């Protein structure tokens, strides 16, 4: 009989070799130190970004990213995707999935990635697309090894380095390399490196930074912005290219000149018919601000916002005559169109680049392509007027919390200038409620109330103006007075006064079973329409400063008519708190035998405080919640 042992042995060795190729023991989640899994949803095992600056108009970016996902919340940290467009070409894109022990589960090549348009519903057209990995895990933990490379003919946006990318994400190793063989001059900004183990082995014309064994950081509410306390690095070339347009900018003055001369000038031409029309609307008006109000109203009625980003569209405005023709545009196009109309009536104005939504400043000390939005600046003898040109409903000169209280870059023919938008803080953000309340013997409540809002509180309310009755009822029952069961909106009347920038709601409200009716007493809560029910989270060992972003003030006055057959015996004691965080004042007054008045003032003040103050702040808010839930009792005659 023939013996086949050698053949079997060879097959076995071959299988073991194949198995070894599919297993990477270094990727086993068991090797992650306990310190790095604490408070972490995912661990960056390795993230190496290598940038090669080949010329002022060409760069190559390579990345190897290895992430172990510990639970379902960690999936968002995989970041296995890449954007591309007409001047960004993806060369390499692949990913491999490994299980908890480092066994290979699945491998993806470039063709396996999902490929979709990287635009939202408000964008008409854009050449921006995204390739991303779609993977649904069957168990945790698992590891993703993601590798990519792309070439870009624009060097205006060099990738930044954020080694600690998010909360609840730890880092074994993050490396940032910038190779610059042509020795092109550049500037860099290191931010918040102190207190972190950042290693720097850079030279004059190349960069090499790394960080290792960084524990996960927990989120803390009422904290400063993420990038204001974590290490990050920005790089900008003195000579750069943006979609084929070459630029030179060592400071904001130079940058402003470059942008004006290359992206703005010559794009403000309007059809003669439109010029005649807008001048006819402002005839006999000399005040430039009054002219600007008419122009702004014209733009709001004629145009609508749709994002259009093709070629250099992310930065270059659509020509004014094109916006006039189609009656739509993105923030740059509509801002430019408004400016062109103002030019036509002799009112000076300038484009302004800003970071919208989250409060973030254009960095005045580091010149680079920054910002994500454009608004319009009208110089006005030291009291500049700012216009949000994408909104069809925003009052003239009002920015709301979308772009208020931050440094912006104003583009003028003479160069770029850093200015600050107006701030809506503290008493500017006023809400007042006046209510006449009738308490019925059966415990029901009838009320007529007026709620008036200004500042950012105005901004928060104006969206409800377009609500249907069903949507409005849900808004009040779920978003505003969810603590009042059996609430019914009987009548509602809304008024948006854009001249005063004031939003008024007049409501008739019924609440069934509002009070607890007993044999000899009638028990109810006094704060019917502006009750604080929550308390800020407790942190036993707070790490970061306390920040109150804007501040506000609420003023409430409720007049109660008590039911027949009951008497007011005792009212709660007045309460008065005034500290560095804000104020809280309660007062109670017996008007007559059938009427009592409840007055409340609650304010928070904008400010940043040491982390040690958080405990006192929480105590203040806890006291507010306690007194907002005060009950009083009527006694049956």
mmCIF file of N, CA and C in Angstrom, residues 585-635:
data_model
loop_
_atom_site.group_PDB
_atom_site.id
_atom_site.type_symbol
_atom_site.label_atom_id
_atom_site.label_comp_id
_atom_site.label_asym_id
_atom_site.label_seq_id
_atom_site.Cartn_x
_atom_site.Cartn_y
_atom_site.Cartn_z
ATOM 1 N N UNK A 585 -35.212 84.971 40.911
ATOM 2 C CA UNK A 585 -36.033 85.722 41.847
ATOM 3 C C UNK A 585 -37.480 85.260 41.741
ATOM 4 N N UNK A 586 -38.048 84.939 42.875
ATOM 5 C CA UNK A 586 -39.454 84.558 42.967
ATOM 6 C C UNK A 586 -40.142 85.491 43.946
ATOM 7 N N UNK A 587 -41.327 85.955 43.583
ATOM 8 C CA UNK A 587 -42.116 86.738 44.533
ATOM 9 C C UNK A 587 -43.582 86.343 44.414
ATOM 10 N N UNK A 588 -44.283 86.374 45.531
ATOM 11 C CA UNK A 588 -45.683 85.977 45.610
ATOM 12 C C UNK A 588 -46.453 87.108 46.273
ATOM 13 N N UNK A 589 -47.618 87.410 45.725
ATOM 14 C CA UNK A 589 -48.403 88.507 46.273
ATOM 15 C C UNK A 589 -49.886 88.154 46.257
ATOM 16 N N UNK A 590 -50.542 88.364 47.377
ATOM 17 C CA UNK A 590 -51.988 88.210 47.461
ATOM 18 C C UNK A 590 -52.620 89.546 47.090
ATOM 19 N N UNK A 591 -53.252 89.603 45.920
ATOM 20 C CA UNK A 591 -53.855 90.848 45.445
ATOM 21 C C UNK A 591 -55.135 91.155 46.215
ATOM 22 N N UNK A 592 -55.987 90.149 46.319
ATOM 23 C CA UNK A 592 -57.206 90.242 47.121
ATOM 24 C C UNK A 592 -57.607 88.829 47.517
ATOM 25 N N UNK A 593 -58.787 88.656 48.048
ATOM 26 C CA UNK A 593 -59.198 87.348 48.549
ATOM 27 C C UNK A 593 -59.334 86.297 47.458
ATOM 28 N N UNK A 594 -59.430 86.723 46.220
ATOM 29 C CA UNK A 594 -59.630 85.752 45.131
ATOM 30 C C UNK A 594 -58.497 85.758 44.107
ATOM 31 N N UNK A 595 -57.461 86.566 44.337
ATOM 32 C CA UNK A 595 -56.415 86.739 43.319
ATOM 33 C C UNK A 595 -55.024 86.711 43.948
ATOM 34 N N UNK A 596 -54.131 85.975 43.292
ATOM 35 C CA UNK A 596 -52.728 85.999 43.717
ATOM 36 C C UNK A 596 -51.838 86.143 42.488
ATOM 37 N N UNK A 597 -50.669 86.740 42.712
ATOM 38 C CA UNK A 597 -49.729 86.974 41.619
ATOM 39 C C UNK A 597 -48.419 86.231 41.893
ATOM 40 N N UNK A 598 -47.900 85.614 40.826
ATOM 41 C CA UNK A 598 -46.626 84.889 40.866
ATOM 42 C C UNK A 598 -45.690 85.573 39.876
ATOM 43 N N UNK A 599 -44.528 86.030 40.342
ATOM 44 C CA UNK A 599 -43.547 86.654 39.465
ATOM 45 C C UNK A 599 -42.212 85.919 39.582
ATOM 46 N N UNK A 600 -41.583 85.711 38.437
ATOM 47 C CA UNK A 600 -40.339 84.937 38.389
ATOM 48 C C UNK A 600 -39.384 85.581 37.398
ATOM 49 N N UNK A 601 -38.115 85.657 37.772
ATOM 50 C CA UNK A 601 -37.041 86.076 36.870
ATOM 51 C C UNK A 601 -35.920 85.049 36.974
ATOM 52 N N UNK A 602 -35.540 84.485 35.841
ATOM 53 C CA UNK A 602 -34.427 83.541 35.809
ATOM 54 C C UNK A 602 -33.500 83.943 34.677
ATOM 55 N N UNK A 603 -32.199 84.122 35.003
ATOM 56 C CA UNK A 603 -31.233 84.484 33.964
ATOM 57 C C UNK A 603 -29.954 83.687 34.142
ATOM 58 N N UNK A 604 -29.301 83.438 33.027
ATOM 59 C CA UNK A 604 -27.938 82.917 33.030
ATOM 60 C C UNK A 604 -27.054 83.935 32.330
ATOM 61 N N UNK A 605 -25.801 84.070 32.812
ATOM 62 C CA UNK A 605 -24.869 85.039 32.258
ATOM 63 C C UNK A 605 -23.794 84.328 31.439
ATOM 64 N N UNK A 606 -23.527 84.879 30.261
ATOM 65 C CA UNK A 606 -22.439 84.354 29.438
ATOM 66 C C UNK A 606 -21.136 84.431 30.216
ATOM 67 N N UNK A 607 -20.330 83.350 30.138
ATOM 68 C CA UNK A 607 -19.038 83.393 30.815
ATOM 69 C C UNK A 607 -18.372 82.041 30.884
ATOM 70 N N UNK A 608 -17.079 82.058 31.154
ATOM 71 C CA UNK A 608 -16.298 80.833 31.342
ATOM 72 C C UNK A 608 -15.746 80.841 32.762
ATOM 73 N N UNK A 609 -15.909 79.713 33.450
ATOM 74 C CA UNK A 609 -15.541 79.621 34.861
ATOM 75 C C UNK A 609 -14.639 78.411 35.090
ATOM 76 N N UNK A 610 -13.815 78.447 36.122
ATOM 77 C CA UNK A 610 -12.963 77.295 36.437
ATOM 78 C C UNK A 610 -13.796 76.041 36.699
ATOM 79 N N UNK A 611 -13.200 74.897 36.427
ATOM 80 C CA UNK A 611 -13.923 73.636 36.605
ATOM 81 C C UNK A 611 -14.418 73.462 38.040
ATOM 82 N N UNK A 612 -13.708 74.056 38.989
ATOM 83 C CA UNK A 612 -14.093 73.934 40.395
ATOM 84 C C UNK A 612 -15.446 74.609 40.673
ATOM 85 N N UNK A 613 -15.867 75.513 39.779
ATOM 86 C CA UNK A 613 -17.133 76.220 39.976
ATOM 87 C C UNK A 613 -18.344 75.411 39.517
ATOM 88 N N UNK A 614 -18.093 74.308 38.836
ATOM 89 C CA UNK A 614 -19.221 73.551 38.282
ATOM 90 C C UNK A 614 -20.158 73.052 39.378
ATOM 91 N N UNK A 615 -19.599 72.644 40.497
ATOM 92 C CA UNK A 615 -20.413 72.144 41.599
ATOM 93 C C UNK A 615 -21.380 73.223 42.077
ATOM 94 N N UNK A 616 -20.882 74.463 42.217
ATOM 95 C CA UNK A 616 -21.733 75.572 42.649
ATOM 96 C C UNK A 616 -22.777 75.900 41.583
ATOM 97 N N UNK A 617 -22.374 75.805 40.309
ATOM 98 C CA UNK A 617 -23.325 76.059 39.226
ATOM 99 C C UNK A 617 -24.444 75.022 39.244
ATOM 100 N N UNK A 618 -24.073 73.771 39.413
ATOM 101 C CA UNK A 618 -25.086 72.710 39.468
ATOM 102 C C UNK A 618 -26.027 72.926 40.651
ATOM 103 N N UNK A 619 -25.475 73.344 41.783
ATOM 104 C CA UNK A 619 -26.304 73.609 42.963
ATOM 105 C C UNK A 619 -27.301 74.730 42.678
ATOM 106 N N UNK A 620 -26.837 75.775 41.982
ATOM 107 C CA UNK A 620 -27.709 76.880 41.588
ATOM 108 C C UNK A 620 -28.850 76.380 40.708
ATOM 109 N N UNK A 621 -28.517 75.585 39.696
ATOM 110 C CA UNK A 621 -29.546 75.060 38.793
ATOM 111 C C UNK A 621 -30.495 74.095 39.511
ATOM 112 N N UNK A 622 -29.968 73.359 40.448
ATOM 113 C CA UNK A 622 -30.801 72.440 41.228
ATOM 114 C C UNK A 622 -31.802 73.215 42.088
ATOM 115 N N UNK A 623 -31.341 74.335 42.646
ATOM 116 C CA UNK A 623 -32.232 75.188 43.436
ATOM 117 C C UNK A 623 -33.335 75.772 42.557
ATOM 118 N N UNK A 624 -32.976 76.200 41.346
ATOM 119 C CA UNK A 624 -33.963 76.721 40.403
ATOM 120 C C UNK A 624 -35.028 75.672 40.116
ATOM 121 N N UNK A 625 -34.597 74.447 39.827
ATOM 122 C CA UNK A 625 -35.549 73.373 39.537
ATOM 123 C C UNK A 625 -36.453 73.100 40.732
ATOM 124 N N UNK A 626 -35.888 73.170 41.923
ATOM 125 C CA UNK A 626 -36.662 72.928 43.142
ATOM 126 C C UNK A 626 -37.762 73.976 43.301
ATOM 127 N N UNK A 627 -37.403 75.251 43.178
ATOM 128 C CA UNK A 627 -38.387 76.318 43.383
ATOM 129 C C UNK A 627 -39.345 76.457 42.208
ATOM 130 N N UNK A 628 -38.930 76.002 41.028
ATOM 131 C CA UNK A 628 -39.857 75.993 39.892
ATOM 132 C C UNK A 628 -40.955 74.956 40.062
ATOM 133 N N UNK A 629 -40.750 74.026 40.970
ATOM 134 C CA UNK A 629 -41.739 72.974 41.212
ATOM 135 C C UNK A 629 -42.512 73.199 42.505
ATOM 136 N N UNK A 630 -42.468 74.422 43.037
ATOM 137 C CA UNK A 630 -43.202 74.723 44.269
ATOM 138 C C UNK A 630 -44.704 74.536 44.086
ATOM 139 N N UNK A 631 -45.330 74.011 45.122
ATOM 140 C CA UNK A 631 -46.780 73.899 45.170
ATOM 141 C C UNK A 631 -47.313 74.877 46.218
ATOM 142 N N UNK A 632 -48.540 75.233 46.066
ATOM 143 C CA UNK A 632 -49.227 75.974 47.122
ATOM 144 C C UNK A 632 -50.609 75.360 47.323
ATOM 145 N N UNK A 633 -51.190 75.655 48.455
ATOM 146 C CA UNK A 633 -52.450 75.006 48.827
ATOM 147 C C UNK A 633 -53.501 76.056 49.177
ATOM 148 N N UNK A 634 -54.663 75.876 48.620
ATOM 149 C CA UNK A 634 -55.832 76.679 48.978
ATOM 150 C C UNK A 634 -56.684 75.875 49.952
ATOM 151 N N UNK A 635 -57.271 76.565 50.886
ATOM 152 C CA UNK A 635 -58.089 75.896 51.892
ATOM 153 C C UNK A 635 -59.561 76.164 51.615
#
